[in-house]
Amino acid sequence: MVFARSFNCEHCGVDVSLDAPGTTHRNHCPSCLWSRHLDRNVPGDRKADCSAGMEPIAVTVRGEGRWVLIHRCTNCGRLRLNKTAGDDNVLLLMRLAALPLTMPFIPFAPDPDPPSKPRARKPKA
């Protein structure tokens, strides 16, 4: 049996080589960082029933500073962690890393009772 050494990204259309610097299981596009929901439990098992697109939603860091993509399935919502590869789009990785900084962790709402203006004091006689 002959296995393909590349795949076509279903999100952006780029032809992606399975040979990825820094990882043994290429499972996302280095250009747009999207993946497909193919694996159920173990990388490479190809036992998932879903096969929908996996959106890159965040990055995290594992031991020794290794960046890891967090993907969410657009169909079933399953979260998966995927090691980044040396040829991944650095600008998109940085954008994902900075995303929390663009959203306040506490929703801001208008103050229901703005403080009243202090009254001017009358000078003492």
Short mmCIF file of C-alpha atoms in Angstrom, two decimals:
data_model
loop_
_atom_site.label_atom_id
_atom_site.label_comp_id
_atom_site.label_asym_id
_atom_site.label_seq_id
_atom_site.Cartn_x
_atom_site.Cartn_y
_atom_site.Cartn_z
CA MET A 1 0.00 0.00 0.00
CA VAL A 2 1.33 3.43 -0.97
CA PHE A 3 0.58 6.38 1.30
CA ALA A 4 0.28 9.92 0.03
CA ARG A 5 3.13 12.22 1.08
CA SER A 6 0.97 15.33 0.90
CA PHE A 7 -2.60 16.54 1.28
CA ASN A 8 -4.62 19.43 -0.05
CA CYS A 9 -5.85 21.84 2.65
CA GLU A 10 -9.64 21.91 2.51
CA HIS A 11 -9.68 25.38 4.09
CA CYS A 12 -7.22 27.37 1.95
CA GLY A 13 -6.38 24.96 -0.90
CA VAL A 14 -2.60 24.80 -0.35
CA ASP A 15 -0.82 21.54 -1.19
CA VAL A 16 0.79 20.49 2.11
CA SER A 17 3.72 18.09 2.46
CA LEU A 18 3.45 15.56 5.29
CA ASP A 19 7.14 16.11 5.99
CA ALA A 20 7.08 18.77 8.69
CA PRO A 21 10.12 20.16 10.48
CA GLY A 22 9.85 19.60 14.23
CA THR A 23 7.01 17.05 14.30
CA THR A 24 6.37 13.51 13.08
CA HIS A 25 2.60 13.88 12.49
CA ARG A 26 1.69 16.77 10.20
CA ASN A 27 -2.03 17.24 10.75
CA HIS A 28 -2.59 20.91 10.00
CA CYS A 29 -1.88 23.31 7.18
CA PRO A 30 1.23 25.45 7.78
CA SER A 31 -0.30 28.28 5.77
CA CYS A 32 -3.71 28.78 7.47
CA LEU A 33 -3.19 26.46 10.52
CA TRP A 34 -6.54 24.69 9.95
CA SER A 35 -6.82 20.92 10.34
CA ARG A 36 -9.45 18.20 9.85
CA HIS A 37 -11.08 16.09 12.53
CA LEU A 38 -9.62 12.73 11.52
CA ASP A 39 -8.20 11.25 14.72
CA ARG A 40 -10.28 10.05 17.65
CA ASN A 41 -7.82 9.38 20.46
CA VAL A 42 -4.26 9.11 19.16
CA PRO A 43 -2.51 11.17 16.47
CA GLY A 44 -2.65 9.17 13.25
CA ASP A 45 -5.41 6.72 14.27
CA ARG A 46 -7.86 8.19 11.69
CA LYS A 47 -10.83 6.81 13.65
CA ALA A 48 -12.92 9.98 14.02
CA ASP A 49 -16.39 9.82 12.47
CA CYS A 50 -16.60 13.59 12.00
CA SER A 51 -13.95 14.69 9.44
CA ALA A 52 -15.10 18.34 9.67
CA GLY A 53 -12.74 21.32 9.69
CA MET A 54 -10.75 22.02 12.83
CA GLU A 55 -10.39 25.76 13.44
CA PRO A 56 -7.23 27.02 15.15
CA ILE A 57 -8.54 28.94 18.17
CA ALA A 58 -5.50 29.39 20.42
CA VAL A 59 -1.94 28.40 21.21
CA THR A 60 -0.49 27.14 24.45
CA VAL A 61 3.02 26.26 25.58
CA ARG A 62 4.18 22.87 26.80
CA GLY A 63 7.41 21.95 28.54
CA GLU A 64 10.64 23.45 27.21
CA GLY A 65 8.73 26.24 25.47
CA ARG A 66 7.09 24.06 22.79
CA TRP A 67 4.14 25.88 21.16
CA VAL A 68 1.00 23.81 20.61
CA LEU A 69 -2.05 24.71 18.54
CA ILE A 70 -5.51 24.26 20.01
CA HIS A 71 -8.07 23.29 17.38
CA ARG A 72 -11.86 23.15 17.78
CA CYS A 73 -13.99 21.02 15.45
CA THR A 74 -16.48 23.19 13.55
CA ASN A 75 -19.02 20.34 13.63
CA CYS A 76 -18.84 18.55 16.99
CA GLY A 77 -16.83 21.06 19.05
CA ARG A 78 -14.10 18.60 20.10
CA LEU A 79 -10.83 20.24 21.15
CA ARG A 80 -7.48 18.80 20.03
CA LEU A 81 -3.88 19.81 20.72
CA ASN A 82 -1.42 19.77 17.81
CA LYS A 83 2.31 20.45 17.92
CA THR A 84 3.40 23.36 15.80
CA ALA A 85 5.84 22.72 12.98
CA GLY A 86 8.90 24.72 11.96
CA ASP A 87 7.26 25.93 8.76
CA ASP A 88 3.98 27.12 10.33
CA ASN A 89 2.83 30.66 9.55
CA VAL A 90 4.51 32.66 12.33
CA LEU A 91 2.25 35.69 11.88
CA LEU A 92 -0.89 33.57 12.38
CA LEU A 93 0.66 31.89 15.42
CA MET A 94 1.45 35.30 16.94
CA ARG A 95 -2.07 36.50 16.14
CA LEU A 96 -3.54 33.52 18.00
CA ALA A 97 -1.19 34.13 20.93
CA ALA A 98 -2.19 37.80 21.13
CA LEU A 99 -5.94 37.20 20.71
CA PRO A 100 -6.71 37.18 24.47
CA LEU A 101 -5.12 40.62 24.77
CA THR A 102 -7.71 42.02 22.36
CA MET A 103 -10.65 40.83 24.47
CA PRO A 104 -11.18 42.08 28.01
CA PHE A 105 -11.63 39.26 30.51
CA ILE A 106 -14.25 41.34 32.36
CA PRO A 107 -17.13 42.63 30.24
CA PHE A 108 -17.30 46.37 30.45
CA ALA A 109 -20.75 47.85 30.99
CA PRO A 110 -21.78 51.44 31.51
CA ASP A 111 -21.85 52.42 35.17
CA PRO A 112 -25.55 52.39 36.17
CA ASP A 113 -25.12 55.24 38.67
CA PRO A 114 -22.34 57.61 37.68
CA PRO A 115 -20.90 59.41 40.68
CA SER A 116 -22.49 62.78 41.29
CA LYS A 117 -20.38 65.87 40.88
CA PRO A 118 -18.95 67.15 44.14
CA ARG A 119 -20.66 70.27 45.39
CA ALA A 120 -18.62 73.41 45.56
CA ARG A 121 -17.90 74.41 49.17
CA LYS A 122 -18.82 77.79 50.36
CA PRO A 123 -15.92 79.68 51.89
CA LYS A 124 -16.08 80.07 55.66
CA ALA A 125 -16.62 83.50 56.89
#
